[in-house]
JSON list of C-alpha atoms in Angstrom, two decimals:
[
{"chain": "A", "resi": 1, "resn": "MET", "atom": "CA", "xyz": [-5.17, -24.44, -13.03]},
{"chain": "A", "resi": 2, "resn": "PHE", "atom": "CA", "xyz": [-2.66, -21.83, -11.90]},
{"chain": "A", "resi": 3, "resn": "LEU", "atom": "CA", "xyz": [0.83, -22.73, -10.81]},
{"chain": "A", "resi": 4, "resn": "PHE", "atom": "CA", "xyz": [1.97, -20.62, -7.88]},
{"chain": "A", "resi": 5, "resn": "ALA", "atom": "CA", "xyz": [5.48, -21.88, -7.32]},
{"chain": "A", "resi": 6, "resn": "LYS", "atom": "CA", "xyz": [6.46, -18.68, -5.50]},
{"chain": "A", "resi": 7, "resn": "HIS", "atom": "CA", "xyz": [3.69, -18.92, -2.90]},
{"chain": "A", "resi": 8, "resn": "THR", "atom": "CA", "xyz": [4.75, -21.15, -0.03]},
{"chain": "A", "resi": 9, "resn": "ASN", "atom": "CA", "xyz": [2.36, -22.92, 2.31]},
{"chain": "A", "resi": 10, "resn": "GLU", "atom": "CA", "xyz": [3.15, -20.32, 4.96]},
{"chain": "A", "resi": 11, "resn": "GLN", "atom": "CA", "xyz": [2.27, -17.50, 2.57]},
{"chain": "A", "resi": 12, "resn": "GLU", "atom": "CA", "xyz": [-1.03, -19.19, 1.72]},
{"chain": "A", "resi": 13, "resn": "LYS", "atom": "CA", "xyz": [-1.80, -19.52, 5.42]},
{"chain": "A", "resi": 14, "resn": "SER", "atom": "CA", "xyz": [-1.04, -15.80, 5.86]},
{"chain": "A", "resi": 15, "resn": "ILE", "atom": "CA", "xyz": [-3.44, -14.90, 3.05]},
{"chain": "A", "resi": 16, "resn": "LYS", "atom": "CA", "xyz": [-6.20, -17.04, 4.56]},
{"chain": "A", "resi": 17, "resn": "LYS", "atom": "CA", "xyz": [-5.56, -15.52, 7.99]},
{"chain": "A", "resi": 18, "resn": "PHE", "atom": "CA", "xyz": [-5.76, -12.03, 6.51]},
{"chain": "A", "resi": 19, "resn": "LEU", "atom": "CA", "xyz": [-9.04, -12.81, 4.76]},
{"chain": "A", "resi": 20, "resn": "LYS", "atom": "CA", "xyz": [-10.55, -14.23, 7.95]},
{"chain": "A", "resi": 21, "resn": "ASN", "atom": "CA", "xyz": [-9.29, -11.63, 10.44]},
{"chain": "A", "resi": 22, "resn": "ILE", "atom": "CA", "xyz": [-9.42, -8.45, 8.38]},
{"chain": "A", "resi": 23, "resn": "LEU", "atom": "CA", "xyz": [-12.13, -9.12, 5.79]},
{"chain": "A", "resi": 24, "resn": "GLY", "atom": "CA", "xyz": [-14.17, -11.60, 7.79]},
{"chain": "A", "resi": 25, "resn": "CYS", "atom": "CA", "xyz": [-14.47, -14.17, 5.01]},
{"chain": "A", "resi": 26, "resn": "ARG", "atom": "CA", "xyz": [-13.06, -17.45, 3.82]},
{"chain": "A", "resi": 27, "resn": "PRO", "atom": "CA", "xyz": [-11.78, -17.85, 0.26]},
{"chain": "A", "resi": 28, "resn": "GLY", "atom": "CA", "xyz": [-13.89, -19.88, -2.13]},
{"chain": "A", "resi": 29, "resn": "ASN", "atom": "CA", "xyz": [-11.09, -19.77, -4.68]},
{"chain": "A", "resi": 30, "resn": "ILE", "atom": "CA", "xyz": [-7.71, -19.11, -3.04]},
{"chain": "A", "resi": 31, "resn": "PHE", "atom": "CA", "xyz": [-6.02, -18.82, -6.44]},
{"chain": "A", "resi": 32, "resn": "LEU", "atom": "CA", "xyz": [-7.86, -15.55, -7.09]},
{"chain": "A", "resi": 33, "resn": "TYR", "atom": "CA", "xyz": [-6.36, -13.99, -3.98]},
{"chain": "A", "resi": 34, "resn": "LYS", "atom": "CA", "xyz": [-2.90, -15.35, -4.73]},
{"chain": "A", "resi": 35, "resn": "THR", "atom": "CA", "xyz": [-3.18, -13.76, -8.16]},
{"chain": "A", "resi": 36, "resn": "ALA", "atom": "CA", "xyz": [-4.33, -10.47, -6.64]},
{"chain": "A", "resi": 37, "resn": "LEU", "atom": "CA", "xyz": [-1.20, -10.42, -4.50]},
{"chain": "A", "resi": 38, "resn": "THR", "atom": "CA", "xyz": [1.26, -11.33, -7.25]},
{"chain": "A", "resi": 39, "resn": "HIS", "atom": "CA", "xyz": [2.98, -8.29, -8.72]},
{"chain": "A", "resi": 40, "resn": "LYS", "atom": "CA", "xyz": [4.09, -8.33, -12.35]},
{"chain": "A", "resi": 41, "resn": "SER", "atom": "CA", "xyz": [7.73, -8.48, -11.28]},
{"chain": "A", "resi": 42, "resn": "SER", "atom": "CA", "xyz": [7.02, -11.88, -9.72]},
{"chain": "A", "resi": 43, "resn": "SER", "atom": "CA", "xyz": [4.67, -13.31, -12.36]},
{"chain": "A", "resi": 44, "resn": "CYS", "atom": "CA", "xyz": [3.75, -16.99, -12.15]},
{"chain": "A", "resi": 45, "resn": "LEU", "atom": "CA", "xyz": [2.81, -19.33, -14.97]},
{"chain": "A", "resi": 46, "resn": "ASP", "atom": "CA", "xyz": [-0.35, -21.25, -15.71]},
{"chain": "A", "resi": 47, "resn": "SER", "atom": "CA", "xyz": [-0.41, -24.70, -17.27]},
{"chain": "A", "resi": 48, "resn": "LYS", "atom": "CA", "xyz": [-0.13, -23.17, -20.76]},
{"chain": "A", "resi": 49, "resn": "GLY", "atom": "CA", "xyz": [2.84, -21.02, -19.89]},
{"chain": "A", "resi": 50, "resn": "ASN", "atom": "CA", "xyz": [0.91, -17.76, -19.68]},
{"chain": "A", "resi": 51, "resn": "LYS", "atom": "CA", "xyz": [2.12, -15.22, -17.14]},
{"chain": "A", "resi": 52, "resn": "ILE", "atom": "CA", "xyz": [-0.16, -14.80, -14.14]},
{"chain": "A", "resi": 53, "resn": "ASN", "atom": "CA", "xyz": [-0.06, -11.56, -12.14]},
{"chain": "A", "resi": 54, "resn": "ASN", "atom": "CA", "xyz": [-2.51, -9.08, -10.65]},
{"chain": "A", "resi": 55, "resn": "GLU", "atom": "CA", "xyz": [-2.79, -6.61, -13.55]},
{"chain": "A", "resi": 56, "resn": "ARG", "atom": "CA", "xyz": [-6.10, -7.96, -14.91]},
{"chain": "A", "resi": 57, "resn": "LEU", "atom": "CA", "xyz": [-7.63, -8.13, -11.44]},
{"chain": "A", "resi": 58, "resn": "GLU", "atom": "CA", "xyz": [-6.37, -4.60, -10.81]},
{"chain": "A", "resi": 59, "resn": "PHE", "atom": "CA", "xyz": [-8.28, -3.43, -13.90]},
{"chain": "A", "resi": 60, "resn": "LEU", "atom": "CA", "xyz": [-11.46, -5.17, -12.77]},
{"chain": "A", "resi": 61, "resn": "GLY", "atom": "CA", "xyz": [-11.07, -4.07, -9.16]},
{"chain": "A", "resi": 62, "resn": "ASP", "atom": "CA", "xyz": [-10.62, -0.44, -10.15]},
{"chain": "A", "resi": 63, "resn": "THR", "atom": "CA", "xyz": [-14.04, -0.51, -11.83]},
{"chain": "A", "resi": 64, "resn": "VAL", "atom": "CA", "xyz": [-15.75, -2.41, -9.02]},
{"chain": "A", "resi": 65, "resn": "LEU", "atom": "CA", "xyz": [-14.21, -0.23, -6.32]},
{"chain": "A", "resi": 66, "resn": "SER", "atom": "CA", "xyz": [-15.30, 2.97, -8.04]},
{"chain": "A", "resi": 67, "resn": "THR", "atom": "CA", "xyz": [-18.85, 1.61, -8.29]},
{"chain": "A", "resi": 68, "resn": "ILE", "atom": "CA", "xyz": [-18.97, 0.49, -4.66]},
{"chain": "A", "resi": 69, "resn": "VAL", "atom": "CA", "xyz": [-17.63, 3.81, -3.35]},
{"chain": "A", "resi": 70, "resn": "GLY", "atom": "CA", "xyz": [-20.05, 5.71, -5.57]},
{"chain": "A", "resi": 71, "resn": "ASP", "atom": "CA", "xyz": [-22.93, 3.55, -4.35]},
{"chain": "A", "resi": 72, "resn": "TYR", "atom": "CA", "xyz": [-21.90, 4.08, -0.72]},
{"chain": "A", "resi": 73, "resn": "LEU", "atom": "CA", "xyz": [-21.53, 7.87, -1.06]},
{"chain": "A", "resi": 74, "resn": "PHE", "atom": "CA", "xyz": [-24.84, 8.19, -2.90]},
{"chain": "A", "resi": 75, "resn": "LYS", "atom": "CA", "xyz": [-26.60, 6.58, 0.07]},
{"chain": "A", "resi": 76, "resn": "LYS", "atom": "CA", "xyz": [-24.54, 8.30, 2.77]},
{"chain": "A", "resi": 77, "resn": "TYR", "atom": "CA", "xyz": [-25.05, 11.82, 1.37]},
{"chain": "A", "resi": 78, "resn": "PRO", "atom": "CA", "xyz": [-28.63, 11.88, 0.00]},
{"chain": "A", "resi": 79, "resn": "HIS", "atom": "CA", "xyz": [-28.72, 15.66, -0.39]},
{"chain": "A", "resi": 80, "resn": "LYS", "atom": "CA", "xyz": [-25.26, 16.33, -1.80]},
{"chain": "A", "resi": 81, "resn": "GLY", "atom": "CA", "xyz": [-24.75, 17.23, -5.46]},
{"chain": "A", "resi": 82, "resn": "GLU", "atom": "CA", "xyz": [-22.81, 15.49, -8.20]},
{"chain": "A", "resi": 83, "resn": "GLY", "atom": "CA", "xyz": [-19.71, 17.65, -7.79]},
{"chain": "A", "resi": 84, "resn": "PHE", "atom": "CA", "xyz": [-19.35, 16.82, -4.10]},
{"chain": "A", "resi": 85, "resn": "LEU", "atom": "CA", "xyz": [-19.92, 13.10, -4.68]},
{"chain": "A", "resi": 86, "resn": "THR", "atom": "CA", "xyz": [-17.45, 12.98, -7.56]},
{"chain": "A", "resi": 87, "resn": "GLU", "atom": "CA", "xyz": [-14.72, 14.70, -5.56]},
{"chain": "A", "resi": 88, "resn": "MET", "atom": "CA", "xyz": [-15.32, 12.50, -2.51]},
{"chain": "A", "resi": 89, "resn": "ARG", "atom": "CA", "xyz": [-15.08, 9.37, -4.61]},
{"chain": "A", "resi": 90, "resn": "ALA", "atom": "CA", "xyz": [-11.88, 10.65, -6.20]},
{"chain": "A", "resi": 91, "resn": "LYS", "atom": "CA", "xyz": [-10.37, 11.27, -2.76]},
{"chain": "A", "resi": 92, "resn": "ILE", "atom": "CA", "xyz": [-11.27, 7.80, -1.47]},
{"chain": "A", "resi": 93, "resn": "VAL", "atom": "CA", "xyz": [-10.05, 5.84, -4.50]},
{"chain": "A", "resi": 94, "resn": "SER", "atom": "CA", "xyz": [-6.96, 8.01, -5.11]},
{"chain": "A", "resi": 95, "resn": "ARG", "atom": "CA", "xyz": [-3.64, 6.21, -5.26]},
{"chain": "A", "resi": 96, "resn": "SER", "atom": "CA", "xyz": [-2.36, 7.79, -2.04]},
{"chain": "A", "resi": 97, "resn": "SER", "atom": "CA", "xyz": [-5.56, 6.85, -0.20]},
{"chain": "A", "resi": 98, "resn": "LEU", "atom": "CA", "xyz": [-5.45, 3.22, -1.37]},
{"chain": "A", "resi": 99, "resn": "ASN", "atom": "CA", "xyz": [-1.73, 2.99, -0.58]},
{"chain": "A", "resi": 100, "resn": "THR", "atom": "CA", "xyz": [-2.49, 4.14, 2.97]},
{"chain": "A", "resi": 101, "resn": "LEU", "atom": "CA", "xyz": [-5.35, 1.65, 3.34]},
{"chain": "A", "resi": 102, "resn": "ALA", "atom": "CA", "xyz": [-3.18, -1.20, 2.06]},
{"chain": "A", "resi": 103, "resn": "LYS", "atom": "CA", "xyz": [-0.58, -0.35, 4.68]},
{"chain": "A", "resi": 104, "resn": "LYS", "atom": "CA", "xyz": [-3.10, -0.02, 7.51]},
{"chain": "A", "resi": 105, "resn": "ILE", "atom": "CA", "xyz": [-4.71, -3.42, 6.89]},
{"chain": "A", "resi": 106, "resn": "GLY", "atom": "CA", "xyz": [-1.38, -5.19, 6.41]},
{"chain": "A", "resi": 107, "resn": "LEU", "atom": "CA", "xyz": [-1.91, -5.97, 2.74]},
{"chain": "A", "resi": 108, "resn": "VAL", "atom": "CA", "xyz": [1.59, -4.73, 1.87]},
{"chain": "A", "resi": 109, "resn": "ASN", "atom": "CA", "xyz": [3.06, -7.64, 3.82]},
{"chain": "A", "resi": 110, "resn": "LEU", "atom": "CA", "xyz": [1.34, -10.18, 1.57]},
{"chain": "A", "resi": 111, "resn": "ILE", "atom": "CA", "xyz": [2.39, -8.87, -1.85]},
{"chain": "A", "resi": 112, "resn": "GLU", "atom": "CA", "xyz": [4.66, -11.24, -3.77]},
{"chain": "A", "resi": 113, "resn": "TYR", "atom": "CA", "xyz": [7.15, -9.23, -5.82]},
{"chain": "A", "resi": 114, "resn": "SER", "atom": "CA", "xyz": [10.73, -9.38, -6.99]},
{"chain": "A", "resi": 115, "resn": "LYS", "atom": "CA", "xyz": [13.00, -7.89, -4.34]},
{"chain": "A", "resi": 116, "resn": "THR", "atom": "CA", "xyz": [15.35, -6.83, -7.15]},
{"chain": "A", "resi": 117, "resn": "SER", "atom": "CA", "xyz": [12.59, -4.70, -8.69]},
{"chain": "A", "resi": 118, "resn": "ASN", "atom": "CA", "xyz": [13.15, -0.94, -8.75]},
{"chain": "A", "resi": 119, "resn": "ILE", "atom": "CA", "xyz": [9.49, -0.37, -7.92]},
{"chain": "A", "resi": 120, "resn": "GLY", "atom": "CA", "xyz": [8.93, 0.39, -4.25]},
{"chain": "A", "resi": 121, "resn": "ILE", "atom": "CA", "xyz": [6.36, -1.55, -2.24]},
{"chain": "A", "resi": 122, "resn": "ALA", "atom": "CA", "xyz": [4.37, 1.65, -1.62]},
{"chain": "A", "resi": 123, "resn": "ALA", "atom": "CA", "xyz": [3.89, 2.15, -5.36]},
{"chain": "A", "resi": 124, "resn": "MET", "atom": "CA", "xyz": [2.36, -1.30, -5.82]},
{"chain": "A", "resi": 125, "resn": "SER", "atom": "CA", "xyz": [0.24, -1.53, -2.65]},
{"chain": "A", "resi": 126, "resn": "GLY", "atom": "CA", "xyz": [-2.70, 0.53, -3.93]},
{"chain": "A", "resi": 127, "resn": "ASN", "atom": "CA", "xyz": [-2.75, -1.56, -7.10]},
{"chain": "A", "resi": 128, "resn": "ALA", "atom": "CA", "xyz": [-2.83, -4.71, -4.97]},
{"chain": "A", "resi": 129, "resn": "PHE", "atom": "CA", "xyz": [-5.82, -3.31, -3.06]},
{"chain": "A", "resi": 130, "resn": "GLU", "atom": "CA", "xyz": [-7.66, -2.84, -6.35]},
{"chain": "A", "resi": 131, "resn": "ALA", "atom": "CA", "xyz": [-6.70, -6.36, -7.42]},
{"chain": "A", "resi": 132, "resn": "LEU", "atom": "CA", "xyz": [-7.96, -7.71, -4.09]},
{"chain": "A", "resi": 133, "resn": "THR", "atom": "CA", "xyz": [-11.28, -5.98, -4.76]},
{"chain": "A", "resi": 134, "resn": "GLY", "atom": "CA", "xyz": [-11.41, -7.69, -8.14]},
{"chain": "A", "resi": 135, "resn": "ALA", "atom": "CA", "xyz": [-10.71, -11.06, -6.53]},
{"chain": "A", "resi": 136, "resn": "LEU", "atom": "CA", "xyz": [-13.44, -10.50, -3.92]},
{"chain": "A", "resi": 137, "resn": "TYR", "atom": "CA", "xyz": [-15.91, -9.56, -6.64]},
{"chain": "A", "resi": 138, "resn": "LEU", "atom": "CA", "xyz": [-15.23, -12.73, -8.64]},
{"chain": "A", "resi": 139, "resn": "ASP", "atom": "CA", "xyz": [-15.22, -14.93, -5.54]},
{"chain": "A", "resi": 140, "resn": "LYS", "atom": "CA", "xyz": [-18.07, -13.40, -3.50]},
{"chain": "A", "resi": 141, "resn": "GLY", "atom": "CA", "xyz": [-20.18, -11.30, -5.89]},
{"chain": "A", "resi": 142, "resn": "TYR", "atom": "CA", "xyz": [-21.02, -7.61, -5.77]},
{"chain": "A", "resi": 143, "resn": "LYS", "atom": "CA", "xyz": [-23.28, -7.55, -2.68]},
{"chain": "A", "resi": 144, "resn": "ASN", "atom": "CA", "xyz": [-20.81, -9.40, -0.47]},
{"chain": "A", "resi": 145, "resn": "THR", "atom": "CA", "xyz": [-17.87, -7.38, -1.78]},
{"chain": "A", "resi": 146, "resn": "TYR", "atom": "CA", "xyz": [-19.78, -4.16, -1.03]},
{"chain": "A", "resi": 147, "resn": "LYS", "atom": "CA", "xyz": [-20.56, -5.36, 2.49]},
{"chain": "A", "resi": 148, "resn": "ILE", "atom": "CA", "xyz": [-16.96, -6.45, 3.17]},
{"chain": "A", "resi": 149, "resn": "LEU", "atom": "CA", "xyz": [-15.32, -3.28, 1.89]},
{"chain": "A", "resi": 150, "resn": "ILE", "atom": "CA", "xyz": [-17.73, -0.87, 3.57]},
{"chain": "A", "resi": 151, "resn": "SER", "atom": "CA", "xyz": [-18.18, -2.61, 6.92]},
{"chain": "A", "resi": 152, "resn": "ARG", "atom": "CA", "xyz": [-14.72, -4.14, 7.34]},
{"chain": "A", "resi": 153, "resn": "ILE", "atom": "CA", "xyz": [-12.45, -1.64, 5.60]},
{"chain": "A", "resi": 154, "resn": "PHE", "atom": "CA", "xyz": [-13.78, 1.85, 4.96]},
{"chain": "A", "resi": 155, "resn": "THR", "atom": "CA", "xyz": [-15.77, 2.32, 8.18]},
{"chain": "A", "resi": 156, "resn": "VAL", "atom": "CA", "xyz": [-12.94, 0.82, 10.27]},
{"chain": "A", "resi": 157, "resn": "TYR", "atom": "CA", "xyz": [-9.77, 2.12, 8.65]},
{"chain": "A", "resi": 158, "resn": "MET", "atom": "CA", "xyz": [-10.96, 5.36, 7.03]},
{"chain": "A", "resi": 159, "resn": "ASP", "atom": "CA", "xyz": [-12.62, 8.38, 8.63]},
{"chain": "A", "resi": 160, "resn": "VAL", "atom": "CA", "xyz": [-14.92, 9.57, 5.83]},
{"chain": "A", "resi": 161, "resn": "ALA", "atom": "CA", "xyz": [-15.68, 12.77, 7.74]},
{"chain": "A", "resi": 162, "resn": "GLU", "atom": "CA", "xyz": [-11.96, 13.56, 7.77]},
{"chain": "A", "resi": 163, "resn": "VAL", "atom": "CA", "xyz": [-11.69, 12.71, 4.09]},
{"chain": "A", "resi": 164, "resn": "GLU", "atom": "CA", "xyz": [-14.45, 15.24, 3.42]},
{"chain": "A", "resi": 165, "resn": "LYS", "atom": "CA", "xyz": [-12.34, 17.96, 5.06]},
{"chain": "A", "resi": 166, "resn": "THR", "atom": "CA", "xyz": [-9.09, 17.17, 3.29]},
{"chain": "A", "resi": 167, "resn": "GLN", "atom": "CA", "xyz": [-7.89, 19.01, 0.23]},
{"chain": "A", "resi": 168, "resn": "TRP", "atom": "CA", "xyz": [-7.47, 16.81, -2.82]},
{"chain": "A", "resi": 169, "resn": "ASN", "atom": "CA", "xyz": [-7.22, 18.60, -6.14]},
{"chain": "A", "resi": 170, "resn": "TYR", "atom": "CA", "xyz": [-4.02, 20.52, -5.44]},
{"chain": "A", "resi": 171, "resn": "LYS", "atom": "CA", "xyz": [-3.42, 21.00, -9.15]},
{"chain": "A", "resi": 172, "resn": "SER", "atom": "CA", "xyz": [-6.60, 23.07, -9.45]},
{"chain": "A", "resi": 173, "resn": "LYS", "atom": "CA", "xyz": [-5.76, 24.96, -6.25]},
{"chain": "A", "resi": 174, "resn": "ILE", "atom": "CA", "xyz": [-2.28, 25.93, -7.37]},
{"chain": "A", "resi": 175, "resn": "ILE", "atom": "CA", "xyz": [-3.51, 26.91, -10.85]},
{"chain": "A", "resi": 176, "resn": "ASP", "atom": "CA", "xyz": [-6.16, 29.15, -9.25]},
{"chain": "A", "resi": 177, "resn": "TRP", "atom": "CA", "xyz": [-3.51, 30.72, -7.01]},
{"chain": "A", "resi": 178, "resn": "ALA", "atom": "CA", "xyz": [-1.20, 31.32, -9.98]},
{"chain": "A", "resi": 179, "resn": "GLN", "atom": "CA", "xyz": [-3.93, 32.93, -12.05]},
{"chain": "A", "resi": 180, "resn": "LYS", "atom": "CA", "xyz": [-5.01, 35.24, -9.21]},
{"chain": "A", "resi": 181, "resn": "ASN", "atom": "CA", "xyz": [-1.41, 36.30, -8.63]},
{"chain": "A", "resi": 182, "resn": "LYS", "atom": "CA", "xyz": [-0.51, 36.62, -12.34]},
{"chain": "A", "resi": 183, "resn": "LYS", "atom": "CA", "xyz": [2.01, 33.79, -12.18]},
{"chain": "A", "resi": 184, "resn": "LYS", "atom": "CA", "xyz": [2.90, 31.64, -15.14]},
{"chain": "A", "resi": 185, "resn": "ILE", "atom": "CA", "xyz": [2.45, 27.97, -14.23]},
{"chain": "A", "resi": 186, "resn": "SER", "atom": "CA", "xyz": [3.16, 24.82, -16.19]},
{"chain": "A", "resi": 187, "resn": "PHE", "atom": "CA", "xyz": [3.58, 21.08, -15.66]},
{"chain": "A", "resi": 188, "resn": "GLN", "atom": "CA", "xyz": [6.38, 19.28, -17.46]},
{"chain": "A", "resi": 189, "resn": "VAL", "atom": "CA", "xyz": [7.58, 15.69, -17.67]},
{"chain": "A", "resi": 190, "resn": "ILE", "atom": "CA", "xyz": [11.28, 15.99, -16.87]},
{"chain": "A", "resi": 191, "resn": "ASP", "atom": "CA", "xyz": [12.12, 12.29, -17.09]},
{"chain": "A", "resi": 192, "resn": "VAL", "atom": "CA", "xyz": [10.57, 9.00, -18.16]},
{"chain": "A", "resi": 193, "resn": "VAL", "atom": "CA", "xyz": [11.79, 5.69, -16.78]},
{"chain": "A", "resi": 194, "resn": "ASP", "atom": "CA", "xyz": [10.76, 2.36, -18.28]},
{"chain": "A", "resi": 195, "resn": "ILE", "atom": "CA", "xyz": [10.57, -0.15, -15.43]},
{"chain": "A", "resi": 196, "resn": "GLU", "atom": "CA", "xyz": [9.71, -3.68, -16.50]},
{"chain": "A", "resi": 197, "resn": "HIS", "atom": "CA", "xyz": [7.95, -2.42, -19.64]},
{"chain": "A", "resi": 198, "resn": "ARG", "atom": "CA", "xyz": [5.87, 0.08, -17.68]},
{"chain": "A", "resi": 199, "resn": "LYS", "atom": "CA", "xyz": [6.65, 3.79, -17.83]},
{"chain": "A", "resi": 200, "resn": "GLN", "atom": "CA", "xyz": [7.01, 6.04, -14.81]},
{"chain": "A", "resi": 201, "resn": "TYR", "atom": "CA", "xyz": [6.76, 9.79, -15.33]},
{"chain": "A", "resi": 202, "resn": "ASN", "atom": "CA", "xyz": [8.80, 12.26, -13.32]},
{"chain": "A", "resi": 203, "resn": "THR", "atom": "CA", "xyz": [6.75, 15.44, -13.53]},
{"chain": "A", "resi": 204, "resn": "ALA", "atom": "CA", "xyz": [7.57, 18.87, -12.14]},
{"chain": "A", "resi": 205, "resn": "VAL", "atom": "CA", "xyz": [5.68, 22.09, -11.45]},
{"chain": "A", "resi": 206, "resn": "PHE", "atom": "CA", "xyz": [7.16, 25.28, -12.92]},
{"chain": "A", "resi": 207, "resn": "ILE", "atom": "CA", "xyz": [6.19, 28.74, -11.67]},
{"chain": "A", "resi": 208, "resn": "ASP", "atom": "CA", "xyz": [7.46, 31.63, -13.77]},
{"chain": "A", "resi": 209, "resn": "ASN", "atom": "CA", "xyz": [9.71, 29.10, -15.53]},
{"chain": "A", "resi": 210, "resn": "ILE", "atom": "CA", "xyz": [11.37, 28.12, -12.23]},
{"chain": "A", "resi": 211, "resn": "GLN", "atom": "CA", "xyz": [11.13, 24.45, -11.29]},
{"chain": "A", "resi": 212, "resn": "GLN", "atom": "CA", "xyz": [9.34, 23.75, -8.02]},
{"chain": "A", "resi": 213, "resn": "GLU", "atom": "CA", "xyz": [8.58, 20.27, -6.63]},
{"chain": "A", "resi": 214, "resn": "ASN", "atom": "CA", "xyz": [8.47, 17.08, -8.69]},
{"chain": "A", "resi": 215, "resn": "ALA", "atom": "CA", "xyz": [6.87, 13.65, -8.28]},
{"chain": "A", "resi": 216, "resn": "VAL", "atom": "CA", "xyz": [6.90, 10.26, -9.98]},
{"chain": "A", "resi": 217, "resn": "ASP", "atom": "CA", "xyz": [3.94, 8.07, -10.88]},
{"chain": "A", "resi": 218, "resn": "PHE", "atom": "CA", "xyz": [2.77, 5.65, -13.56]},
{"chain": "A", "resi": 219, "resn": "SER", "atom": "CA", "xyz": [0.49, 8.27, -15.13]},
{"chain": "A", "resi": 220, "resn": "ILE", "atom": "CA", "xyz": [1.29, 11.88, -15.97]},
{"chain": "A", "resi": 221, "resn": "LYS", "atom": "CA", "xyz": [-1.99, 13.04, -14.43]},
{"chain": "A", "resi": 222, "resn": "ALA", "atom": "CA", "xyz": [-1.25, 11.36, -11.09]},
{"chain": "A", "resi": 223, "resn": "ALA", "atom": "CA", "xyz": [2.33, 12.66, -11.09]},
{"chain": "A", "resi": 224, "resn": "GLU", "atom": "CA", "xyz": [1.05, 16.19, -11.71]},
{"chain": "A", "resi": 225, "resn": "GLN", "atom": "CA", "xyz": [-1.33, 15.90, -8.75]},
{"chain": "A", "resi": 226, "resn": "LEU", "atom": "CA", "xyz": [1.43, 14.67, -6.43]},
{"chain": "A", "resi": 227, "resn": "ALA", "atom": "CA", "xyz": [3.87, 17.36, -7.60]},
{"chain": "A", "resi": 228, "resn": "SER", "atom": "CA", "xyz": [1.14, 19.99, -7.18]},
{"chain": "A", "resi": 229, "resn": "GLU", "atom": "CA", "xyz": [0.43, 18.86, -3.63]},
{"chain": "A", "resi": 230, "resn": "LYS", "atom": "CA", "xyz": [4.13, 18.98, -2.69]},
{"chain": "A", "resi": 231, "resn": "THR", "atom": "CA", "xyz": [4.52, 22.42, -4.29]},
{"chain": "A", "resi": 232, "resn": "TYR", "atom": "CA", "xyz": [1.38, 23.83, -2.70]},
{"chain": "A", "resi": 233, "resn": "LYS", "atom": "CA", "xyz": [2.36, 22.64, 0.79]},
{"chain": "A", "resi": 234, "resn": "HIS", "atom": "CA", "xyz": [5.91, 23.95, 0.33]},
{"chain": "A", "resi": 235, "resn": "LEU", "atom": "CA", "xyz": [4.62, 27.39, -0.66]},
{"chain": "A", "resi": 236, "resn": "VAL", "atom": "CA", "xyz": [2.29, 27.38, 2.35]},
{"chain": "A", "resi": 237, "resn": "GLU", "atom": "CA", "xyz": [5.26, 26.58, 4.63]},
{"chain": "A", "resi": 238, "resn": "LYS", "atom": "CA", "xyz": [7.21, 29.51, 3.13]},
{"chain": "A", "resi": 239, "resn": "GLY", "atom": "CA", "xyz": [4.23, 31.82, 3.67]},
{"chain": "A", "resi": 240, "resn": "ILE", "atom": "CA", "xyz": [3.83, 32.50, -0.04]},
{"chain": "A", "resi": 241, "resn": "ILE", "atom": "CA", "xyz": [0.35, 30.94, 0.00]},
{"chain": "A", "resi": 242, "resn": "ALA", "atom": "CA", "xyz": [-1.95, 31.56, 2.96]},
{"chain": "A", "resi": 243, "resn": "SER", "atom": "CA", "xyz": [-2.84, 28.35, 4.81]}
]
């Protein structure tokens, strides 16, 4: 049995209300959802003294979510090729996209985390969405999780047609621009911060050895994408890159 000393009765009621109103389901095992909404900074203990937080469910949910989105896109676009489907899936399950979804559905208000933590709520909300997916999968099975996420979340809170139009791989775009214009471009980690035993990478874009925009994320790859997006949009605003 899990011990959730930090979850009050009111918080449990809020979780159940969220599941009913937003996801249209009732929890079979409420402890799974409490775990999904417990950030590492606010870990709880089980009866054996083991720390309980949402990292394992985040790992599982990441896999399940990728499969569900891939399944959905395969059916929605029967004549599109692998490249299109792969990029669309990447857009939908990207960190920024999941952070936005978590905010829209009110999931950010349910995350239990240490208020003294240096990690912002936005940085942990996408992870919590993945963990919630993992909890749904364990509690309801794949078919029900697919139905809930597609019918109650993605078709309600995300315009897939708009997602199709949006640019995503800004790193590739800015590299292509640099090559065409004979610019030297590089991506460098300018700082690494260890927050609660998890590293965050501050990564910057350099054009002709001059630092452009920078961004911070838990993976270098994600930080490079965010920094590339900021740099690309900034260069468009300055008229250096055509919009």
